[in-house]
Amino acid sequence: MADSSFDIVSKVERQEVDNALNQTAKEISQRYDFKGVGASISWSGEKILMEANSEDRVKAVLDVFESKLIKRGISLKALDAGEPQLSGKEYKIFASIEEGISQDNAKKVAKIIRDEGPKGVKAQVQGEELRVSSKSRDDLQTVIALLKGKDFDFALQFVNYR
């Protein structure tokens, strides 16, 4: 019988991020506490740019954006937001969406699977994802439960379970 396997990835649905950004922009335009502060949020290339005329307001824009991401099922671990920076009279925050598992993080996950997972489970790094395979599907379920119980500083999804 062939080995069963699944992939561990760190991906973000770009359309969902876009939807969250649009919802945030709409809420900013309608909320009373954002009137007259020049608050805005938009794409700036691959980064997300948040602007307002005070540091507190730009942090509030970030807070609204984070709440919209959560509602759309996107982990905040994928959002890498910088500190507010003064640019002329405006405060700006640049944020980016992190995707893919770095080599170091993939090695950490593979080590946890080797050390704490069931025997006979193999994990191999394939680019920005990790393939986990075993003869037993129950062992794969155990590995998924083990990894869900760990707190990583990056988002994990389990795909291609077969």
PDB file of C-alpha atoms in Angstrom:
ATOM      1  CA  MET A   1       0.000   0.000   0.000  1.00  0.00           C
ATOM      2  CA  ALA A   2       1.294   3.480  -0.851  1.00  0.00           C
ATOM      3  CA  ASP A   3       2.128   6.020   1.832  1.00  0.00           C
ATOM      4  CA  SER A   4      -0.481   8.577   2.805  1.00  0.00           C
ATOM      5  CA  SER A   5       0.677  12.178   2.903  1.00  0.00           C
ATOM      6  CA  PHE A   6      -0.236  15.821   3.350  1.00  0.00           C
ATOM      7  CA  ASP A   7       1.515  19.152   2.811  1.00  0.00           C
ATOM      8  CA  ILE A   8       2.101  21.856   5.387  1.00  0.00           C
ATOM      9  CA  VAL A   9       1.969  25.298   3.759  1.00  0.00           C
ATOM     10  CA  SER A  10       1.703  28.927   4.768  1.00  0.00           C
ATOM     11  CA  LYS A  11      -0.493  30.584   2.162  1.00  0.00           C
ATOM     12  CA  VAL A  12      -2.889  33.505   2.222  1.00  0.00           C
ATOM     13  CA  GLU A  13      -5.820  33.971  -0.143  1.00  0.00           C
ATOM     14  CA  ARG A  14      -4.992  37.286  -1.845  1.00  0.00           C
ATOM     15  CA  GLN A  15      -8.658  37.930  -2.669  1.00  0.00           C
ATOM     16  CA  GLU A  16      -9.622  37.619   1.011  1.00  0.00           C
ATOM     17  CA  VAL A  17      -6.928  40.158   1.972  1.00  0.00           C
ATOM     18  CA  ASP A  18      -8.255  42.456  -0.761  1.00  0.00           C
ATOM     19  CA  ASN A  19     -11.801  42.068   0.568  1.00  0.00           C
ATOM     20  CA  ALA A  20     -10.662  42.851   4.129  1.00  0.00           C
ATOM     21  CA  LEU A  21      -8.809  45.928   2.854  1.00  0.00           C
ATOM     22  CA  ASN A  22     -11.885  47.164   0.969  1.00  0.00           C
ATOM     23  CA  GLN A  23     -14.115  46.607   4.011  1.00  0.00           C
ATOM     24  CA  THR A  24     -11.638  48.545   6.153  1.00  0.00           C
ATOM     25  CA  ALA A  25     -11.570  51.435   3.663  1.00  0.00           C
ATOM     26  CA  LYS A  26     -15.372  51.544   3.661  1.00  0.00           C
ATOM     27  CA  GLU A  27     -15.564  51.522   7.476  1.00  0.00           C
ATOM     28  CA  ILE A  28     -12.935  54.289   7.732  1.00  0.00           C
ATOM     29  CA  SER A  29     -14.918  56.468   5.310  1.00  0.00           C
ATOM     30  CA  GLN A  30     -18.110  56.011   7.345  1.00  0.00           C
ATOM     31  CA  ARG A  31     -16.980  56.070  10.989  1.00  0.00           C
ATOM     32  CA  TYR A  32     -17.351  59.294  12.923  1.00  0.00           C
ATOM     33  CA  ASP A  33     -13.995  59.046  14.739  1.00  0.00           C
ATOM     34  CA  PHE A  34     -12.175  58.913  11.379  1.00  0.00           C
ATOM     35  CA  LYS A  35     -13.822  62.071   9.961  1.00  0.00           C
ATOM     36  CA  GLY A  36     -11.290  64.803   9.106  1.00  0.00           C
ATOM     37  CA  VAL A  37      -8.151  62.847  10.085  1.00  0.00           C
ATOM     38  CA  GLY A  38      -7.126  61.905   6.546  1.00  0.00           C
ATOM     39  CA  ALA A  39      -7.267  58.180   7.350  1.00  0.00           C
ATOM     40  CA  SER A  40      -6.838  55.800   4.430  1.00  0.00           C
ATOM     41  CA  ILE A  41      -5.730  52.274   3.583  1.00  0.00           C
ATOM     42  CA  SER A  42      -4.621  51.031   0.163  1.00  0.00           C
ATOM     43  CA  TRP A  43      -2.282  48.732  -1.727  1.00  0.00           C
ATOM     44  CA  SER A  44       1.123  50.218  -2.443  1.00  0.00           C
ATOM     45  CA  GLY A  45       2.714  47.658  -4.745  1.00  0.00           C
ATOM     46  CA  GLU A  46       2.901  44.426  -2.758  1.00  0.00           C
ATOM     47  CA  LYS A  47       2.602  46.246   0.580  1.00  0.00           C
ATOM     48  CA  ILE A  48      -0.430  47.687   2.334  1.00  0.00           C
ATOM     49  CA  LEU A  49      -0.195  51.394   3.200  1.00  0.00           C
ATOM     50  CA  MET A  50      -2.178  52.898   6.083  1.00  0.00           C
ATOM     51  CA  GLU A  51      -2.157  56.687   6.585  1.00  0.00           C
ATOM     52  CA  ALA A  52      -3.636  59.198   9.051  1.00  0.00           C
ATOM     53  CA  ASN A  53      -2.690  62.562  10.562  1.00  0.00           C
ATOM     54  CA  SER A  54      -1.936  61.165  14.051  1.00  0.00           C
ATOM     55  CA  GLU A  55      -0.173  58.109  15.391  1.00  0.00           C
ATOM     56  CA  ASP A  56      -3.257  56.973  17.337  1.00  0.00           C
ATOM     57  CA  ARG A  57      -5.511  57.199  14.273  1.00  0.00           C
ATOM     58  CA  VAL A  58      -3.131  55.212  12.043  1.00  0.00           C
ATOM     59  CA  LYS A  59      -2.937  52.523  14.759  1.00  0.00           C
ATOM     60  CA  ALA A  60      -6.748  52.505  14.828  1.00  0.00           C
ATOM     61  CA  VAL A  61      -6.768  51.911  11.049  1.00  0.00           C
ATOM     62  CA  LEU A  62      -4.437  48.933  11.599  1.00  0.00           C
ATOM     63  CA  ASP A  63      -6.720  47.648  14.367  1.00  0.00           C
ATOM     64  CA  VAL A  64      -9.791  47.824  12.094  1.00  0.00           C
ATOM     65  CA  PHE A  65      -7.850  46.049   9.314  1.00  0.00           C
ATOM     66  CA  GLU A  66      -6.760  43.273  11.705  1.00  0.00           C
ATOM     67  CA  SER A  67     -10.340  42.714  12.847  1.00  0.00           C
ATOM     68  CA  LYS A  68     -11.479  42.423   9.201  1.00  0.00           C
ATOM     69  CA  LEU A  69      -8.704  39.884   8.485  1.00  0.00           C
ATOM     70  CA  ILE A  70      -9.808  37.776  11.457  1.00  0.00           C
ATOM     71  CA  LYS A  71     -13.438  37.846  10.289  1.00  0.00           C
ATOM     72  CA  ARG A  72     -12.298  36.601   6.865  1.00  0.00           C
ATOM     73  CA  GLY A  73     -10.363  33.692   8.410  1.00  0.00           C
ATOM     74  CA  ILE A  74      -6.830  35.014   7.812  1.00  0.00           C
ATOM     75  CA  SER A  75      -4.322  34.467  10.602  1.00  0.00           C
ATOM     76  CA  LEU A  76      -2.711  37.646  11.945  1.00  0.00           C
ATOM     77  CA  LYS A  77       0.584  35.718  11.947  1.00  0.00           C
ATOM     78  CA  ALA A  78       0.638  36.290   8.182  1.00  0.00           C
ATOM     79  CA  LEU A  79       0.417  40.086   8.646  1.00  0.00           C
ATOM     80  CA  ASP A  80       3.753  41.829   9.169  1.00  0.00           C
ATOM     81  CA  ALA A  81       2.976  45.425  10.125  1.00  0.00           C
ATOM     82  CA  GLY A  82       5.726  47.965  10.771  1.00  0.00           C
ATOM     83  CA  GLU A  83       5.769  50.796  13.291  1.00  0.00           C
ATOM     84  CA  PRO A  84       4.057  54.143  12.562  1.00  0.00           C
ATOM     85  CA  GLN A  85       6.454  56.526  10.804  1.00  0.00           C
ATOM     86  CA  LEU A  86       6.089  60.266  10.467  1.00  0.00           C
ATOM     87  CA  SER A  87       6.226  61.368   6.832  1.00  0.00           C
ATOM     88  CA  GLY A  88       5.648  65.093   6.463  1.00  0.00           C
ATOM     89  CA  LYS A  89       2.428  65.736   8.373  1.00  0.00           C
ATOM     90  CA  GLU A  90       1.142  62.185   7.947  1.00  0.00           C
ATOM     91  CA  TYR A  91       1.801  59.039   9.936  1.00  0.00           C
ATOM     92  CA  LYS A  92       2.181  55.893   7.842  1.00  0.00           C
ATOM     93  CA  ILE A  93       2.296  52.172   8.557  1.00  0.00           C
ATOM     94  CA  PHE A  94       3.499  49.740   5.909  1.00  0.00           C
ATOM     95  CA  ALA A  95       2.314  46.144   6.280  1.00  0.00           C
ATOM     96  CA  SER A  96       3.039  43.072   4.197  1.00  0.00           C
ATOM     97  CA  ILE A  97       1.463  39.641   3.933  1.00  0.00           C
ATOM     98  CA  GLU A  98       3.958  36.852   4.638  1.00  0.00           C
ATOM     99  CA  GLU A  99       3.592  33.683   2.588  1.00  0.00           C
ATOM    100  CA  GLY A 100       5.588  30.483   2.407  1.00  0.00           C
ATOM    101  CA  ILE A 101       7.550  28.677   5.096  1.00  0.00           C
ATOM    102  CA  SER A 102      11.200  29.718   5.292  1.00  0.00           C
ATOM    103  CA  GLN A 103      13.896  27.011   5.316  1.00  0.00           C
ATOM    104  CA  ASP A 104      14.643  27.625   9.025  1.00  0.00           C
ATOM    105  CA  ASN A 105      10.981  27.396  10.016  1.00  0.00           C
ATOM    106  CA  ALA A 106      10.477  24.275   7.863  1.00  0.00           C
ATOM    107  CA  LYS A 107      13.444  22.631   9.619  1.00  0.00           C
ATOM    108  CA  LYS A 108      11.951  23.532  13.037  1.00  0.00           C
ATOM    109  CA  VAL A 109       8.619  21.940  12.097  1.00  0.00           C
ATOM    110  CA  ALA A 110      10.353  18.829  10.675  1.00  0.00           C
ATOM    111  CA  LYS A 111      12.396  18.498  13.892  1.00  0.00           C
ATOM    112  CA  ILE A 112       9.240  18.688  16.037  1.00  0.00           C
ATOM    113  CA  ILE A 113       7.641  15.972  13.869  1.00  0.00           C
ATOM    114  CA  ARG A 114      10.766  13.769  14.201  1.00  0.00           C
ATOM    115  CA  ASP A 115      11.151  14.306  17.961  1.00  0.00           C
ATOM    116  CA  GLU A 116       7.542  14.319  19.191  1.00  0.00           C
ATOM    117  CA  GLY A 117       5.572  12.670  16.382  1.00  0.00           C
ATOM    118  CA  PRO A 118       4.845   8.975  15.903  1.00  0.00           C
ATOM    119  CA  LYS A 119       7.596   6.708  14.587  1.00  0.00           C
ATOM    120  CA  GLY A 120       7.607   6.072  10.848  1.00  0.00           C
ATOM    121  CA  VAL A 121       6.437   9.569   9.930  1.00  0.00           C
ATOM    122  CA  LYS A 122       8.705  11.308   7.425  1.00  0.00           C
ATOM    123  CA  ALA A 123       8.862  15.063   6.817  1.00  0.00           C
ATOM    124  CA  GLN A 124      10.736  16.569   3.891  1.00  0.00           C
ATOM    125  CA  VAL A 125      11.160  20.195   2.866  1.00  0.00           C
ATOM    126  CA  GLN A 126       9.978  20.989  -0.676  1.00  0.00           C
ATOM    127  CA  GLY A 127      10.635  24.633  -1.457  1.00  0.00           C
ATOM    128  CA  GLU A 128       8.326  26.735   0.702  1.00  0.00           C
ATOM    129  CA  GLU A 129       6.276  23.800   1.942  1.00  0.00           C
ATOM    130  CA  LEU A 130       6.716  20.603   3.907  1.00  0.00           C
ATOM    131  CA  ARG A 131       5.539  17.140   2.788  1.00  0.00           C
ATOM    132  CA  VAL A 132       4.664  14.759   5.620  1.00  0.00           C
ATOM    133  CA  SER A 133       4.155  11.085   4.785  1.00  0.00           C
ATOM    134  CA  SER A 134       3.475   7.866   6.659  1.00  0.00           C
ATOM    135  CA  LYS A 135       2.036   4.399   6.080  1.00  0.00           C
ATOM    136  CA  SER A 136      -0.656   5.091   8.700  1.00  0.00           C
ATOM    137  CA  ARG A 137      -3.306   7.780   8.251  1.00  0.00           C
ATOM    138  CA  ASP A 138      -3.808   7.788  12.033  1.00  0.00           C
ATOM    139  CA  ASP A 139      -0.176   8.856  12.469  1.00  0.00           C
ATOM    140  CA  LEU A 140      -0.773  11.758  10.063  1.00  0.00           C
ATOM    141  CA  GLN A 141      -3.829  12.810  12.094  1.00  0.00           C
ATOM    142  CA  THR A 142      -1.648  12.702  15.221  1.00  0.00           C
ATOM    143  CA  VAL A 143       0.963  14.928  13.544  1.00  0.00           C
ATOM    144  CA  ILE A 144      -1.707  17.480  12.529  1.00  0.00           C
ATOM    145  CA  ALA A 145      -3.054  17.553  16.103  1.00  0.00           C
ATOM    146  CA  LEU A 146       0.505  17.914  17.462  1.00  0.00           C
ATOM    147  CA  LEU A 147       1.289  20.868  15.168  1.00  0.00           C
ATOM    148  CA  LYS A 148      -2.050  22.582  15.850  1.00  0.00           C
ATOM    149  CA  GLY A 149      -1.178  22.430  19.551  1.00  0.00           C
ATOM    150  CA  LYS A 150       2.138  24.232  19.004  1.00  0.00           C
ATOM    151  CA  ASP A 151       2.378  28.016  18.803  1.00  0.00           C
ATOM    152  CA  PHE A 152       4.451  29.011  15.783  1.00  0.00           C
ATOM    153  CA  ASP A 153       5.154  32.615  14.798  1.00  0.00           C
ATOM    154  CA  PHE A 154       3.867  31.879  11.276  1.00  0.00           C
ATOM    155  CA  ALA A 155       0.530  30.565   9.985  1.00  0.00           C
ATOM    156  CA  LEU A 156       0.197  26.891   9.022  1.00  0.00           C
ATOM    157  CA  GLN A 157      -2.360  25.189   6.793  1.00  0.00           C
ATOM    158  CA  PHE A 158      -2.642  21.484   6.026  1.00  0.00           C
ATOM    159  CA  VAL A 159      -3.486  20.673   2.397  1.00  0.00           C
ATOM    160  CA  ASN A 160      -3.448  17.770  -0.118  1.00  0.00           C
ATOM    161  CA  TYR A 161      -4.340  15.159   2.497  1.00  0.00           C
ATOM    162  CA  ARG A 162      -4.416  11.817   0.684  1.00  0.00           C
TER     163      ARG A 162
END
